[in-house]
PDB file of C-alpha atoms in Angstrom:
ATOM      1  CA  UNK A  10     -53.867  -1.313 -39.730  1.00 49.00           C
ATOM      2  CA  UNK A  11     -53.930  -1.395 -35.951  1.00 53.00           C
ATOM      3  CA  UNK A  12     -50.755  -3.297 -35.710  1.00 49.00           C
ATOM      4  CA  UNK A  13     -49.037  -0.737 -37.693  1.00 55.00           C
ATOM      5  CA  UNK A  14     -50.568   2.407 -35.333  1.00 60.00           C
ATOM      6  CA  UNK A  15     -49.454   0.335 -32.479  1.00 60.00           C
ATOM      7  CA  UNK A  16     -45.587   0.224 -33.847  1.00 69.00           C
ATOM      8  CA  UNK A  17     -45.808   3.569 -35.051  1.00 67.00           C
ATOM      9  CA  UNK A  18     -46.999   4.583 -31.609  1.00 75.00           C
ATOM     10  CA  UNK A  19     -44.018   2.268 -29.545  1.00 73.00           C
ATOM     11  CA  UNK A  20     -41.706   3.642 -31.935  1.00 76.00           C
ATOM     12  CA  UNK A  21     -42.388   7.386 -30.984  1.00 71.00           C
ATOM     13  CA  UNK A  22     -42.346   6.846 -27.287  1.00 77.00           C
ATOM     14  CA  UNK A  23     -38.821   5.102 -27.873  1.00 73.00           C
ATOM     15  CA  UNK A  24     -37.673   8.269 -29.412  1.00 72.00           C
ATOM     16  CA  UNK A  25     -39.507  10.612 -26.556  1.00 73.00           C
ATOM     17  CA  UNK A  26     -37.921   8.188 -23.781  1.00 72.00           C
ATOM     18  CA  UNK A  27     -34.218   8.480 -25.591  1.00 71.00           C
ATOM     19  CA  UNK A  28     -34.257  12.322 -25.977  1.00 72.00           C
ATOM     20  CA  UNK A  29     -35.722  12.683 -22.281  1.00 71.00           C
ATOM     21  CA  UNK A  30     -32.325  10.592 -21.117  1.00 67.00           C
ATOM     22  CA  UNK A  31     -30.160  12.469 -23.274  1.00 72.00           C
ATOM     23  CA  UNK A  32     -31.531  15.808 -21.516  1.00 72.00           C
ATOM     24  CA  UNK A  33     -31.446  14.756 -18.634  1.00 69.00           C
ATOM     25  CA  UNK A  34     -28.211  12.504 -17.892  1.00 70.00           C
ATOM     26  CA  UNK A  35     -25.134  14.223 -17.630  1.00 66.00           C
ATOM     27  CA  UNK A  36     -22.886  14.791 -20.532  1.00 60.00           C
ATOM     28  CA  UNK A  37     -19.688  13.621 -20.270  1.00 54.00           C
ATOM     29  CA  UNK A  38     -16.875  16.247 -21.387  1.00 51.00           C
ATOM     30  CA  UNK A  39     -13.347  16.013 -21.865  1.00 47.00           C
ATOM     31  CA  UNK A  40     -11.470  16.515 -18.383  1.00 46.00           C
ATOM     32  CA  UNK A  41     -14.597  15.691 -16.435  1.00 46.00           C
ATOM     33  CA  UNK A  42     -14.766  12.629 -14.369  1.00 47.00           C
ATOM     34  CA  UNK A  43     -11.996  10.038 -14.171  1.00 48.00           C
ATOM     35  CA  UNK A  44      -8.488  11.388 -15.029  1.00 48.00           C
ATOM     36  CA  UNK A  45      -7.650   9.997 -18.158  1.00 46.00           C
ATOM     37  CA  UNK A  46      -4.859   7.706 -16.573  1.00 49.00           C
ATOM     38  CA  UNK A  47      -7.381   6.317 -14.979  1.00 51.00           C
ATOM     39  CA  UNK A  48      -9.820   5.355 -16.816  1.00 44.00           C
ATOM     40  CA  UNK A  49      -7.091   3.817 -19.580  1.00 48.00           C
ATOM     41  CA  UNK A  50      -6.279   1.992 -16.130  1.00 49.00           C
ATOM     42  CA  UNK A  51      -6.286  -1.867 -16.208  1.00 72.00           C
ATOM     43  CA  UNK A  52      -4.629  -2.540 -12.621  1.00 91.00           C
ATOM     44  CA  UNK A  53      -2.785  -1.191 -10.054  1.00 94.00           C
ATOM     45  CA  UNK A  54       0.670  -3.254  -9.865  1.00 94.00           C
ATOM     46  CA  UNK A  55       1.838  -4.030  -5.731  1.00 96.00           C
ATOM     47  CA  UNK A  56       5.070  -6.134  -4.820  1.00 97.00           C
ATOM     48  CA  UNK A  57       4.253  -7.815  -1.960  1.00 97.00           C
ATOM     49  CA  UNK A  58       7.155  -8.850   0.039  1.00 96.00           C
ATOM     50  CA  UNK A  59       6.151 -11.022   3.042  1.00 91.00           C
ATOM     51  CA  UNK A  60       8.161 -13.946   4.716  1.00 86.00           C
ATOM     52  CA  UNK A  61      11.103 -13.947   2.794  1.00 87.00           C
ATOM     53  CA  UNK A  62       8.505 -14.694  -0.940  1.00 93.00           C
ATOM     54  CA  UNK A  63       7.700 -11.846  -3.187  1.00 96.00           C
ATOM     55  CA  UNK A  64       4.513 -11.794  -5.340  1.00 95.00           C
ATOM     56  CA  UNK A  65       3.160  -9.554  -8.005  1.00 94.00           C
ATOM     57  CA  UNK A  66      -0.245  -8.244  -7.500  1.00 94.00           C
ATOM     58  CA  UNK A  67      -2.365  -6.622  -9.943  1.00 93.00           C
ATOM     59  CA  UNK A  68      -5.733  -5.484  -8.914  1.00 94.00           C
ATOM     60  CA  UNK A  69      -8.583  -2.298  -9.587  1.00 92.00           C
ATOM     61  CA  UNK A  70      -9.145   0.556  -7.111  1.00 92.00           C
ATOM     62  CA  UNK A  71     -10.240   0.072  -4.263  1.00 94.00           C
ATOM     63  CA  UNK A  72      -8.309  -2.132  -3.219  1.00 96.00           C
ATOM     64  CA  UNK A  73      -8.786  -3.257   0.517  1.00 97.00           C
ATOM     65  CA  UNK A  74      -5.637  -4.716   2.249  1.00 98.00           C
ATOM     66  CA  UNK A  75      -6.144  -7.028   4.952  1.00 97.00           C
ATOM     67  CA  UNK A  76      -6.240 -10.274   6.633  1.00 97.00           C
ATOM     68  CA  UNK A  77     -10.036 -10.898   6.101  1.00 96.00           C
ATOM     69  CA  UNK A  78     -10.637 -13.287   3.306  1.00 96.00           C
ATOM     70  CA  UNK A  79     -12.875 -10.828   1.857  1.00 96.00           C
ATOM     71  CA  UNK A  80      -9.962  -8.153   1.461  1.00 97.00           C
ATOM     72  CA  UNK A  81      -8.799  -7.426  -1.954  1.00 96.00           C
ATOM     73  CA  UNK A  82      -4.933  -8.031  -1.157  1.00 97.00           C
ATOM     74  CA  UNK A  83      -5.153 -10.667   1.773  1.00 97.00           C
ATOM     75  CA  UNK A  84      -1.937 -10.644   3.683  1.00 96.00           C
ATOM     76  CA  UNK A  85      -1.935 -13.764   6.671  1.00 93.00           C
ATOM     77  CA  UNK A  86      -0.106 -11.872   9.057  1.00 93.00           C
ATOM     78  CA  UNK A  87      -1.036 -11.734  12.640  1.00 94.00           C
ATOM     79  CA  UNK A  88       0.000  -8.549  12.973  1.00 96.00           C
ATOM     80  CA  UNK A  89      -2.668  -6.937  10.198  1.00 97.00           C
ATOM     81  CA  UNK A  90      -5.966  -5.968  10.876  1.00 97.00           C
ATOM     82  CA  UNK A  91      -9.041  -7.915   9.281  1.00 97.00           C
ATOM     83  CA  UNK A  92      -9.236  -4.731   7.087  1.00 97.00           C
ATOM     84  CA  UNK A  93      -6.052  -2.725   7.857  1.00 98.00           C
ATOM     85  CA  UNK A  94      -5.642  -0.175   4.751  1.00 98.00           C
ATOM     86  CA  UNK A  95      -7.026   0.756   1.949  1.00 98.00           C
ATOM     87  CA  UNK A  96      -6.144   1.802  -1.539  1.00 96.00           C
ATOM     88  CA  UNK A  97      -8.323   4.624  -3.501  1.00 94.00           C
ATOM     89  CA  UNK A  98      -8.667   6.877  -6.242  1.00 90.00           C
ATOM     90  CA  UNK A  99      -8.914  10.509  -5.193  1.00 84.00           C
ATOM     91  CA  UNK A 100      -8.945  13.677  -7.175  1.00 84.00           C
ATOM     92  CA  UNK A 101      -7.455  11.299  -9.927  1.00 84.00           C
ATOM     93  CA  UNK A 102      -4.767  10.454  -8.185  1.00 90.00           C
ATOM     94  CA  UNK A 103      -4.431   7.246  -5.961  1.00 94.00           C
ATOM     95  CA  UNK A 104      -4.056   7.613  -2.241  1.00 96.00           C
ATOM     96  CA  UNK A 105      -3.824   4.940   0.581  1.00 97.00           C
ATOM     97  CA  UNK A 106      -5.264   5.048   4.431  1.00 97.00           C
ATOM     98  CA  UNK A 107      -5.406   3.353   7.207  1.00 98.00           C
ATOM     99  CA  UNK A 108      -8.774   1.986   8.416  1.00 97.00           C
ATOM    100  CA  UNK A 109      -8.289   2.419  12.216  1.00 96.00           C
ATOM    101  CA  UNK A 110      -5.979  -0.809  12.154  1.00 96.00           C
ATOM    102  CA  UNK A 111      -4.547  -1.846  15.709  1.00 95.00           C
ATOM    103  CA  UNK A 112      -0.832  -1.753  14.919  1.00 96.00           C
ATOM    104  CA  UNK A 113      -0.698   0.908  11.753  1.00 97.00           C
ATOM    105  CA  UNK A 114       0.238   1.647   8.368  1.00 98.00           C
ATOM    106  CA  UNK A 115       3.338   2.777   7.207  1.00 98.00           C
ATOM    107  CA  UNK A 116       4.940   4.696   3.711  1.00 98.00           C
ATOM    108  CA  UNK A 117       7.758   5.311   3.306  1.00 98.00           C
ATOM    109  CA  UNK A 118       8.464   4.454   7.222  1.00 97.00           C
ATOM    110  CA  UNK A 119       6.219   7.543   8.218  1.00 97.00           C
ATOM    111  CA  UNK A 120       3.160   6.565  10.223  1.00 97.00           C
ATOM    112  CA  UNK A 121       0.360   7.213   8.448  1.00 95.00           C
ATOM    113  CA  UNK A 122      -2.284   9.805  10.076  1.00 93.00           C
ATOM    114  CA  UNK A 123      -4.037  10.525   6.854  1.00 95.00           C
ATOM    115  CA  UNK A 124      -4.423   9.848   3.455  1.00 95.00           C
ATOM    116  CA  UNK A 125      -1.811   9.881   1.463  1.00 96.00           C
ATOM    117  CA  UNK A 126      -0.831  10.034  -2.625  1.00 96.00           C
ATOM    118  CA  UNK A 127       0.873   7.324  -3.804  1.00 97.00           C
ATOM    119  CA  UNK A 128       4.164   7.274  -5.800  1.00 96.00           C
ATOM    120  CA  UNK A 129       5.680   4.446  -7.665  1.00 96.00           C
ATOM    121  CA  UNK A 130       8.341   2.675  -5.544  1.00 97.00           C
ATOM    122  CA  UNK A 131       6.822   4.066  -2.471  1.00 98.00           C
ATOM    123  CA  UNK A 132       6.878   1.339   0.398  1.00 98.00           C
ATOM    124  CA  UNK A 133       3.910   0.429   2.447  1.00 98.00           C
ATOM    125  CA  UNK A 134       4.448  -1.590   5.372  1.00 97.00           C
ATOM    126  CA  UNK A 135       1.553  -3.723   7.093  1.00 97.00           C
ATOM    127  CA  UNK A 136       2.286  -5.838   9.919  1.00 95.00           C
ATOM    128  CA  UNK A 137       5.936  -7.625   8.747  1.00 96.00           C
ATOM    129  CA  UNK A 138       4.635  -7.053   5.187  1.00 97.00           C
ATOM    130  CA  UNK A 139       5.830  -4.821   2.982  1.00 97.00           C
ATOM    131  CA  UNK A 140       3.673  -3.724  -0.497  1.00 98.00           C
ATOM    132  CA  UNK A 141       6.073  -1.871  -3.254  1.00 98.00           C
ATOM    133  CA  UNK A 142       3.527   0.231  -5.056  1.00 97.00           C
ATOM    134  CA  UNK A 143       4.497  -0.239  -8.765  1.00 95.00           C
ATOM    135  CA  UNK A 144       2.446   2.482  -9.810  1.00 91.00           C
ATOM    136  CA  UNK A 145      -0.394   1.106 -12.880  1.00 88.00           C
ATOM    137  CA  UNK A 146       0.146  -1.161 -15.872  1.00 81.00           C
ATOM    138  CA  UNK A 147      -1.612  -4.073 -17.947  1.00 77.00           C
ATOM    139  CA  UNK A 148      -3.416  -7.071 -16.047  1.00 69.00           C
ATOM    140  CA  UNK A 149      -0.931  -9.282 -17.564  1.00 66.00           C
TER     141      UNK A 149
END
């Protein structure tokens, strides 16, 4: 008899602790939170051009563009920054800015001064490097 009051009793504060987190964690509604491209998104796609070799990269937001090992895209340029750019999602769309690096980032051979929304086939040049945004697609 006492084992049952005790299950009876740890089943009733499971259901008290459940509705407490339903009232009290946000609801998610449609058009709230990620954009819907977004969160369907499985990588961001970058053509990396860089001594005469291209290579397809595909990778999630952020996405940190360096030479640091650390750095999501590593580029082994002397010319780049240990962390040089980087690549986010703002306002549901993605944007790329330059983290203080010493010699710059480039799209669309404008300096770039401030964040700025990326378009597929825009060109971002690091160092001798230049990424191809490819805009988003599958991982494979």
């Amino acid at each position: 008899m006492i084992l049952g009051n005790l299950r009876a009793e740890s089943l009733g504060i499971v259901v008290l602790a459940g509705m407490f987190l339903l009232a009290v964690l946000p609801r998610r509604r449609a058009g709230y939170g990620r954009d819907d491209t977004m969160t369907a998104l499985q990588a961001v796609v970058l053509r990396v051009e860089e001594n005469d070799r291209a290579r397809t990269v595909r990778a999630p937001v952020p996405i940190t563009i360096g030479r640091a090992p650390n750095a999501t895209l590593v580029i082994p340029d002397a010319q780049v920054s240990r962390l040089h750019a980087r690549i986010d999602l703002t306002d549901g769309n993605l944007s790329i800015r330059d983290l203080d690096s010493r010699n710059g980032t480039l799209v669309n051979a404008r300096p770039l001064d401030a964040p700025a929304t990326l378009h597929d086939g825009d060109e971002i040049d690091v160092g001798t490097t230049r990424i191809v945004f490819c805009g988003v697609g599958p991982w494979k």
